[in-house]
Structure formats: C-alpha cells, structure tokens
Short mmCIF file of C-alpha atoms and ligand atoms in Angstrom, two decimals:
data_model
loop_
_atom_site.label_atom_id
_atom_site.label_comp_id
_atom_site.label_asym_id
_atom_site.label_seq_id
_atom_site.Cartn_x
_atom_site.Cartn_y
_atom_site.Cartn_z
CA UNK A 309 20.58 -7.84 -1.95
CA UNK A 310 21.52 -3.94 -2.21
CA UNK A 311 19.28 -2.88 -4.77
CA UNK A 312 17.81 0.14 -3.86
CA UNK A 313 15.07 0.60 -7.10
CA UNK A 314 14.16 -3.09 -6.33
CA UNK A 315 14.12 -2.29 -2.44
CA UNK A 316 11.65 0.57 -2.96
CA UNK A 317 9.67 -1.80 -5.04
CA UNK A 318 9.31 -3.90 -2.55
CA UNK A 319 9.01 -1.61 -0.27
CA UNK A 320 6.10 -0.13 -2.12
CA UNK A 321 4.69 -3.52 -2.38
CA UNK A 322 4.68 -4.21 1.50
CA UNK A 323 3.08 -0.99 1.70
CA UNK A 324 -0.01 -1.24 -0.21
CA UNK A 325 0.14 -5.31 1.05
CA UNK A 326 -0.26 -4.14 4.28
CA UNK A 327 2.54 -5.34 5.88
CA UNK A 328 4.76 -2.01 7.08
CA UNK A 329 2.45 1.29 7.48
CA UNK A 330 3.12 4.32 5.36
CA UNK A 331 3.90 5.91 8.57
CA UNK A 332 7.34 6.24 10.64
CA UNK A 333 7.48 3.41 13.65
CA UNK A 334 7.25 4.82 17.24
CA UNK A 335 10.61 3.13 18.01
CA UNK A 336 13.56 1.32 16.13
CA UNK A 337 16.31 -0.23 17.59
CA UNK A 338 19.29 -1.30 15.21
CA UNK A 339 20.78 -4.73 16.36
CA UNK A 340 22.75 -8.10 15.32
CA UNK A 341 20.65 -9.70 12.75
CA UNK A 342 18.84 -12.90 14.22
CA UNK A 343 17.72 -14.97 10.43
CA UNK A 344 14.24 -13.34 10.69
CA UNK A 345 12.85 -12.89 7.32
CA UNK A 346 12.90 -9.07 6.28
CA UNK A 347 9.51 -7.63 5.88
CA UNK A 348 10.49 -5.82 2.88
CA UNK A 349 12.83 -8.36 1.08
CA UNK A 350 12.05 -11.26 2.82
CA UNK A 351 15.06 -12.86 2.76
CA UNK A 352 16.43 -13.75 6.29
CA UNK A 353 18.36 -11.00 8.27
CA UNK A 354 21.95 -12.71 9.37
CA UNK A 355 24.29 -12.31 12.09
CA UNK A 356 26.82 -10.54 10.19
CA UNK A 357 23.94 -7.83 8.67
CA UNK A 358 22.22 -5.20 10.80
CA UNK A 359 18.69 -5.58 11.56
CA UNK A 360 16.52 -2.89 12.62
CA UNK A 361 13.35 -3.59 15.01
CA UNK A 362 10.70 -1.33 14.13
CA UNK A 363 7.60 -0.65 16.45
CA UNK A 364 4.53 0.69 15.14
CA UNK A 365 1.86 1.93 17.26
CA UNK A 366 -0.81 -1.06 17.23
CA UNK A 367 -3.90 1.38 17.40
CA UNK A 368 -2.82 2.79 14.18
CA UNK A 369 -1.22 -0.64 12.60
CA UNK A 370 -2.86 -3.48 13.45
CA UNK A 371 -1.90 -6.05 10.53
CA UNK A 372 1.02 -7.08 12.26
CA UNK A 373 0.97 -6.38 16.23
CA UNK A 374 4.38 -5.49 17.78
CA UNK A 375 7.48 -5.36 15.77
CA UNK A 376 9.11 -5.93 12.23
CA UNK A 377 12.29 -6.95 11.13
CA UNK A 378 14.44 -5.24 8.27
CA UNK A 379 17.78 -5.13 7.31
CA UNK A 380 19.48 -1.61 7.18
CA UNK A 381 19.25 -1.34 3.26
CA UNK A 382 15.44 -2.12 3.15
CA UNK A 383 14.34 -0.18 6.30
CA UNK A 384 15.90 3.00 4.76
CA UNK A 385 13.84 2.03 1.20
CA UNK A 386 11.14 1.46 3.13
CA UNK A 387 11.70 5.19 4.97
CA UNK A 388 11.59 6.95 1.37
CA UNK A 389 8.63 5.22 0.65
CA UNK A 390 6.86 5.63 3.31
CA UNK A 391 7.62 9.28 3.43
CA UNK A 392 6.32 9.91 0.06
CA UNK A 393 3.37 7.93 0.35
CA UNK A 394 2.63 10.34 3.98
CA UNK A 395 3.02 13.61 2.06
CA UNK A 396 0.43 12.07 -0.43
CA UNK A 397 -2.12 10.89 2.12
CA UNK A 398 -1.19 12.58 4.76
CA UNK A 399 -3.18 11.84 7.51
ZN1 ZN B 1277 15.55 -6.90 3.55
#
C-alpha cells in the first residue's frame, strides 16, 4: 500500500494509540525488510521492501520498549505527522 492520505491516517491513528511517539526516534537504520508487521500499516514488511528500524528513547516512550518496524512509505507519513503534532505540543 502507497497511499500517502491513508498512511497519515494511520499514522495519526498510531499516534494518538500510542504506538509511535509524536517525537523523532534517537536512531533509524534503513534495512532488508524481515515480514514484521509495520507499526503504522500493519501489514508485514517483505524482503523485497525497505524497512526502517526506529529507536525511541525508552525514558520518553515507554509503550513499546526498543524498536519499531516501518516500511519506507509509512515511516516518512509517520515523520509528517509526527512533526506537526511536535509543533502543536511541543514539548
Ligand atoms: Zn507500513
């Protein structure tokens, strides 16, 4: 899926579900995808599709301790979202 106004819905969604902070990870590494379920889409993230690792700091995020999985499309919904939602909270 490659849907970016359904992405950012999503995105959104996982958000305010708790599931990915409103706040840009510590550290992201972009890899071979491994069929872990995206965080944002949750459909699985396959070996031909790049997956992105994203590493929160756990002090700040502690729903889900050490990393997430996205694919490409979803982590760079997720980045507009979360942007957004940071220059609204802002903290
Ligand atoms: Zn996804």
């Amino acid at each position: 899926m490659n849907n970016q106004p359904e992405l950012r819905r999503r995105a959104r969604e996982a958000i305010a579900n708790g599931k990915l902070p409103a706040r840009l990870p510590v550290r992201t590494w972009a890899g071979k995808g491994g069929g872990a379920s995206c965080i944002v889409c949750s459909f699985p993230v396959n070996a031909h599709e790049v997956e992105y690792e994203l590493e929160f700091e756990t002090t700040t995020f502690s729903c889900t301790p050490g990393t997430s999985r996205v694919h490409v499309h979803c982590f760079e919904a997720w980045q507009s979202e979360a942007t957004l939602e940071a220059g609204t909270t802002f903290d």
